[in-house]
Structures are given as C-alpha cells and as structure tokens.
C-alpha cells in the first residue's frame, strides 16, 4: 500500500484516516445547488411553468375587449339596417315584382286613391260630412283601405315624441323635425336610416342637443299624442270592418276577403304591411333603450307592454316624464 507522506502535501490538503491508518487527500465537498433537481422534480417544475404560462394571460381580460364586442354588434346591426333600407326602396319603389305598380309606372287610379286617403286623414272629413258639414265632400273609398291607411299614419304620429326623447338622437346630425315630417309621408324610408345612424359611435365632445319648438311641443304633449294616436288606431280597426254600413261594403267576411285582395294587388297596401312589421320591431327597441324617460313607478309595466304593437307606444307616451324636455 502506498503511504502518503504528510510532508509532500500541504496540511490543509490531507487528513488522517484512522481506518486506513494513513494520510489521505481531502475530498472537496460541494454544496448542493438548490436550482439543481432530480429528473422528477424538473418534470414537475416544467409542468408547473406550462400551467402558469397557460393561465396567466387569461387572468385579466384585455382592455377594450367588451367594447370591441359591442362595437362589433353595433356594426352588424347597422349593416342589417342599411341592407333593409336598400331592399325596402328597391323592392317597394323600383322593382315590378311586388304587388301593384312601382313608382315609375304608377297609374292614375292609384294616385286618385292616394289623394282620397289623404283627404280622409284620421276620418276628420267623413266625420264632418256625417254631422252635416260639407265644405269638402269626403271621397267614398273602401273602409278597409281607409282603416289600414289611418292605422299606419296614426302609429307614425306617435313615433314623434319617441324620437324627440331618444337618448341617441344627437348622433343623427340632421333635423329631426324634417325626418319625422318625411316619415309621415314615406314611413320607414326615413326611419330605417335613423335607426342605423343612431348606432354610430358617441362623440364625447358633442353637447346634448336642445329640442326644437316642434320637439318641445311633441314631448310636452306626449300624453295627448299617445291618446289621439291610440284612439285613431282603434277607430281604424273598427272602421275597417264596420264603417260605412253593411249595404255598401258587406260584413266582416266580405271585408276580410277584400283585405287580402287589396294587399295582393296594391303596392301601397303591400308597403303598409312592411311598415307594420318594421314598426313592431323598432317600437320595443327604442322604448327599451329609453325606458329611463318613463316615470319610475310606471317603468315596469311600460317595459312589459313595449312588445305589443301600438299599445306599448301608447303606454310609453302616457307615462313619459316630461319635466326635462331640453335634455
């Protein structure tokens, strides 16, 4: 056995091994690196890191995510509305495929009927004639046609206070007075674009517009507008099936048959069906977004009745809080 002399090495480099009875070199003890681990521990650490890397990005939603979804939804609705406007104009005014005549081929008979319906607006002239006032003789038209015409026009009238109290009306840069006036003549031709424009992004620098004189009158008189409009709509339904007597225009069966024939042969009547469907969509849409304008105690049932055509709008106008008409 080789004997290591303590004189050949430094004292700090050797130590006495009692078991071997000789001087042996010291082994350098290294401290265990805490970062080093067994294969199992490394595997667990890798899995933990992967899990953290997968979870952390979703711990906080990116800013603007909800705003992006809202903007995307608004853009989709705007696209649908503008497409509806295009179909409405092209199909009802220009193309010859719908029932009746397009605007470029309108007949004198249709013009004569339209003028007669306008003269019998809200049944005022027939009422005057019935009580002996004959400054103008009311045209004799089928009561179903008169009822349908006045029903849609009365509903259009009631949209005025709703538009003038719309919380998003400032996004429409034009005149609401003119918009509603044109709506009275061409209904959804002008209401559909308004519904699309009001979905534009809000301008933070835009000051809330003040109501015009017409707007103030319509808002302050909203209960009266709702009462008149609701009564005319009800009278229109009664007039359509019972007006002008049985002898001239028959009973409910004959008038119902005339209604279907009228819808399938006259472009004006066919367009009114479109208007009724679109109004039935726009009415609850606008009321829902402006329910804060209703008196607090009445907001609950107004919010429920908003889905019923005409009735929901009547309830909105009758319960409108008109204290702040300039806001």
PDB file of N, CA and C in Angstrom, residues 23-61:
ATOM      1  N   UNK A  23      -2.422   8.954   5.858  1.00  0.00           N
ATOM      2  CA  UNK A  23      -2.895  10.276   5.447  1.00  0.00           C
ATOM      3  C   UNK A  23      -3.517  10.166   4.053  1.00  0.00           C
ATOM      4  N   UNK A  24      -4.683  10.718   3.911  1.00  0.00           N
ATOM      5  CA  UNK A  24      -5.391  10.654   2.622  1.00  0.00           C
ATOM      6  C   UNK A  24      -5.749  12.073   2.193  1.00  0.00           C
ATOM      7  N   UNK A  25      -5.832  12.298   0.864  1.00  0.00           N
ATOM      8  CA  UNK A  25      -6.205  13.650   0.383  1.00  0.00           C
ATOM      9  C   UNK A  25      -7.653  13.979   0.784  1.00  0.00           C
ATOM     10  N   UNK A  26      -7.872  15.229   1.104  1.00  0.00           N
ATOM     11  CA  UNK A  26      -9.230  15.673   1.427  1.00  0.00           C
ATOM     12  C   UNK A  26     -10.075  15.753   0.161  1.00  0.00           C
ATOM     13  N   UNK A  27     -11.327  15.306   0.265  1.00  0.00           N
ATOM     14  CA  UNK A  27     -12.271  15.458  -0.865  1.00  0.00           C
ATOM     15  C   UNK A  27     -13.041  16.750  -0.666  1.00  0.00           C
ATOM     16  N   UNK A  28     -13.126  17.482  -1.731  1.00  0.00           N
ATOM     17  CA  UNK A  28     -13.808  18.778  -1.657  1.00  0.00           C
ATOM     18  C   UNK A  28     -15.314  18.570  -1.681  1.00  0.00           C
ATOM     19  N   UNK A  29     -15.938  19.000  -0.611  1.00  0.00           N
ATOM     20  CA  UNK A  29     -17.395  18.884  -0.521  1.00  0.00           C
ATOM     21  C   UNK A  29     -18.042  20.098  -1.170  1.00  0.00           C
ATOM     22  N   UNK A  30     -18.858  19.802  -2.097  1.00  0.00           N
ATOM     23  CA  UNK A  30     -19.572  20.886  -2.790  1.00  0.00           C
ATOM     24  C   UNK A  30     -20.990  20.976  -2.253  1.00  0.00           C
ATOM     25  N   UNK A  31     -21.409  22.210  -2.046  1.00  0.00           N
ATOM     26  CA  UNK A  31     -22.793  22.425  -1.592  1.00  0.00           C
ATOM     27  C   UNK A  31     -23.765  22.162  -2.738  1.00  0.00           C
ATOM     28  N   UNK A  32     -24.849  21.566  -2.390  1.00  0.00           N
ATOM     29  CA  UNK A  32     -25.844  21.221  -3.407  1.00  0.00           C
ATOM     30  C   UNK A  32     -26.532  22.479  -3.913  1.00  0.00           C
ATOM     31  N   UNK A  33     -26.502  22.590  -5.214  1.00  0.00           N
ATOM     32  CA  UNK A  33     -27.155  23.747  -5.835  1.00  0.00           C
ATOM     33  C   UNK A  33     -28.666  23.586  -5.730  1.00  0.00           C
ATOM     34  N   UNK A  34     -29.308  24.519  -5.036  1.00  0.00           N
ATOM     35  CA  UNK A  34     -30.776  24.362  -4.883  1.00  0.00           C
ATOM     36  C   UNK A  34     -31.512  24.398  -6.198  1.00  0.00           C
ATOM     37  N   UNK A  35     -30.836  24.988  -7.210  1.00  0.00           N
ATOM     38  CA  UNK A  35     -31.515  25.049  -8.504  1.00  0.00           C
ATOM     39  C   UNK A  35     -31.503  23.724  -9.222  1.00  0.00           C
ATOM     40  N   UNK A  36     -30.506  22.843  -8.803  1.00  0.00           N
ATOM     41  CA  UNK A  36     -30.456  21.525  -9.442  1.00  0.00           C
ATOM     42  C   UNK A  36     -31.464  20.623  -8.764  1.00  0.00           C
ATOM     43  N   UNK A  37     -32.092  19.779  -9.544  1.00  0.00           N
ATOM     44  CA  UNK A  37     -33.146  18.918  -9.005  1.00  0.00           C
ATOM     45  C   UNK A  37     -33.084  17.579  -9.686  1.00  0.00           C
ATOM     46  N   UNK A  38     -33.813  16.683  -9.114  1.00  0.00           N
ATOM     47  CA  UNK A  38     -33.926  15.363  -9.712  1.00  0.00           C
ATOM     48  C   UNK A  38     -34.769  15.448 -10.970  1.00  0.00           C
ATOM     49  N   UNK A  39     -34.669  14.433 -11.844  1.00  0.00           N
ATOM     50  CA  UNK A  39     -35.488  14.437 -13.073  1.00  0.00           C
ATOM     51  C   UNK A  39     -36.975  14.575 -12.782  1.00  0.00           C
ATOM     52  N   UNK A  40     -37.442  13.938 -11.668  1.00  0.00           N
ATOM     53  CA  UNK A  40     -38.861  14.027 -11.342  1.00  0.00           C
ATOM     54  C   UNK A  40     -39.245  15.451 -10.990  1.00  0.00           C
ATOM     55  N   UNK A  41     -38.358  16.098 -10.177  1.00  0.00           N
ATOM     56  CA  UNK A  41     -38.668  17.472  -9.773  1.00  0.00           C
ATOM     57  C   UNK A  41     -38.616  18.408 -10.969  1.00  0.00           C
ATOM     58  N   UNK A  42     -37.661  18.197 -11.869  1.00  0.00           N
ATOM     59  CA  UNK A  42     -37.584  19.024 -13.070  1.00  0.00           C
ATOM     60  C   UNK A  42     -38.840  18.880 -13.914  1.00  0.00           C
ATOM     61  N   UNK A  43     -39.330  17.636 -13.988  1.00  0.00           N
ATOM     62  CA  UNK A  43     -40.541  17.398 -14.774  1.00  0.00           C
ATOM     63  C   UNK A  43     -41.728  18.133 -14.170  1.00  0.00           C
ATOM     64  N   UNK A  44     -41.836  18.072 -12.810  1.00  0.00           N
ATOM     65  CA  UNK A  44     -42.941  18.764 -12.153  1.00  0.00           C
ATOM     66  C   UNK A  44     -42.845  20.264 -12.338  1.00  0.00           C
ATOM     67  N   UNK A  45     -41.589  20.785 -12.263  1.00  0.00           N
ATOM     68  CA  UNK A  45     -41.405  22.224 -12.440  1.00  0.00           C
ATOM     69  C   UNK A  45     -41.780  22.653 -13.847  1.00  0.00           C
ATOM     70  N   UNK A  46     -41.412  21.828 -14.832  1.00  0.00           N
ATOM     71  CA  UNK A  46     -41.762  22.168 -16.211  1.00  0.00           C
ATOM     72  C   UNK A  46     -43.278  22.222 -16.377  1.00  0.00           C
ATOM     73  N   UNK A  47     -43.965  21.219 -15.782  1.00  0.00           N
ATOM     74  CA  UNK A  47     -45.422  21.200 -15.901  1.00  0.00           C
ATOM     75  C   UNK A  47     -46.044  22.418 -15.224  1.00  0.00           C
ATOM     76  N   UNK A  48     -45.479  22.775 -14.067  1.00  0.00           N
ATOM     77  CA  UNK A  48     -45.998  23.950 -13.368  1.00  0.00           C
ATOM     78  C   UNK A  48     -45.818  25.204 -14.192  1.00  0.00           C
ATOM     79  N   UNK A  49     -44.649  25.335 -14.829  1.00  0.00           N
ATOM     80  CA  UNK A  49     -44.400  26.515 -15.653  1.00  0.00           C
ATOM     81  C   UNK A  49     -45.357  26.580 -16.833  1.00  0.00           C
ATOM     82  N   UNK A  50     -45.593  25.397 -17.440  1.00  0.00           N
ATOM     83  CA  UNK A  50     -46.509  25.365 -18.572  1.00  0.00           C
ATOM     84  C   UNK A  50     -47.906  25.775 -18.138  1.00  0.00           C
ATOM     85  N   UNK A  51     -48.317  25.273 -16.941  1.00  0.00           N
ATOM     86  CA  UNK A  51     -49.652  25.615 -16.458  1.00  0.00           C
ATOM     87  C   UNK A  51     -49.782  27.100 -16.202  1.00  0.00           C
ATOM     88  N   UNK A  52     -48.747  27.682 -15.583  1.00  0.00           N
ATOM     89  CA  UNK A  52     -48.789  29.113 -15.303  1.00  0.00           C
ATOM     90  C   UNK A  52     -48.840  29.909 -16.584  1.00  0.00           C
ATOM     91  N   UNK A  53     -48.029  29.479 -17.575  1.00  0.00           N
ATOM     92  CA  UNK A  53     -47.999  30.223 -18.830  1.00  0.00           C
ATOM     93  C   UNK A  53     -49.332  30.161 -19.549  1.00  0.00           C
ATOM     94  N   UNK A  54     -50.095  29.097 -19.280  1.00  0.00           N
ATOM     95  CA  UNK A  54     -51.389  28.985 -19.939  1.00  0.00           C
ATOM     96  C   UNK A  54     -52.479  29.760 -19.206  1.00  0.00           C
ATOM     97  N   UNK A  55     -52.328  29.924 -17.899  1.00  0.00           N
ATOM     98  CA  UNK A  55     -53.389  30.537 -17.115  1.00  0.00           C
ATOM     99  C   UNK A  55     -53.235  32.042 -17.009  1.00  0.00           C
ATOM    100  N   UNK A  56     -52.034  32.525 -16.836  1.00  0.00           N
ATOM    101  CA  UNK A  56     -51.819  33.936 -16.547  1.00  0.00           C
ATOM    102  C   UNK A  56     -52.416  34.875 -17.584  1.00  0.00           C
ATOM    103  N   UNK A  57     -52.253  34.611 -18.910  1.00  0.00           N
ATOM    104  CA  UNK A  57     -52.803  35.565 -19.877  1.00  0.00           C
ATOM    105  C   UNK A  57     -54.311  35.765 -19.757  1.00  0.00           C
ATOM    106  N   UNK A  58     -55.042  34.794 -19.195  1.00  0.00           N
ATOM    107  CA  UNK A  58     -56.493  34.905 -19.090  1.00  0.00           C
ATOM    108  C   UNK A  58     -56.937  35.384 -17.713  1.00  0.00           C
ATOM    109  N   UNK A  59     -55.969  35.660 -16.836  1.00  0.00           N
ATOM    110  CA  UNK A  59     -56.338  36.136 -15.514  1.00  0.00           C
ATOM    111  C   UNK A  59     -56.956  37.517 -15.585  1.00  0.00           C
ATOM    112  N   UNK A  60     -56.545  38.287 -16.576  1.00  0.00           N
ATOM    113  CA  UNK A  60     -57.082  39.632 -16.760  1.00  0.00           C
ATOM    114  C   UNK A  60     -57.469  39.796 -18.209  1.00  0.00           C
ATOM    115  N   UNK A  61     -58.713  40.170 -18.451  1.00  0.00           N
ATOM    116  CA  UNK A  61     -59.171  40.355 -19.822  1.00  0.00           C
ATOM    117  C   UNK A  61     -58.513  41.573 -20.426  1.00  0.00           C
TER     118      UNK A  61
END
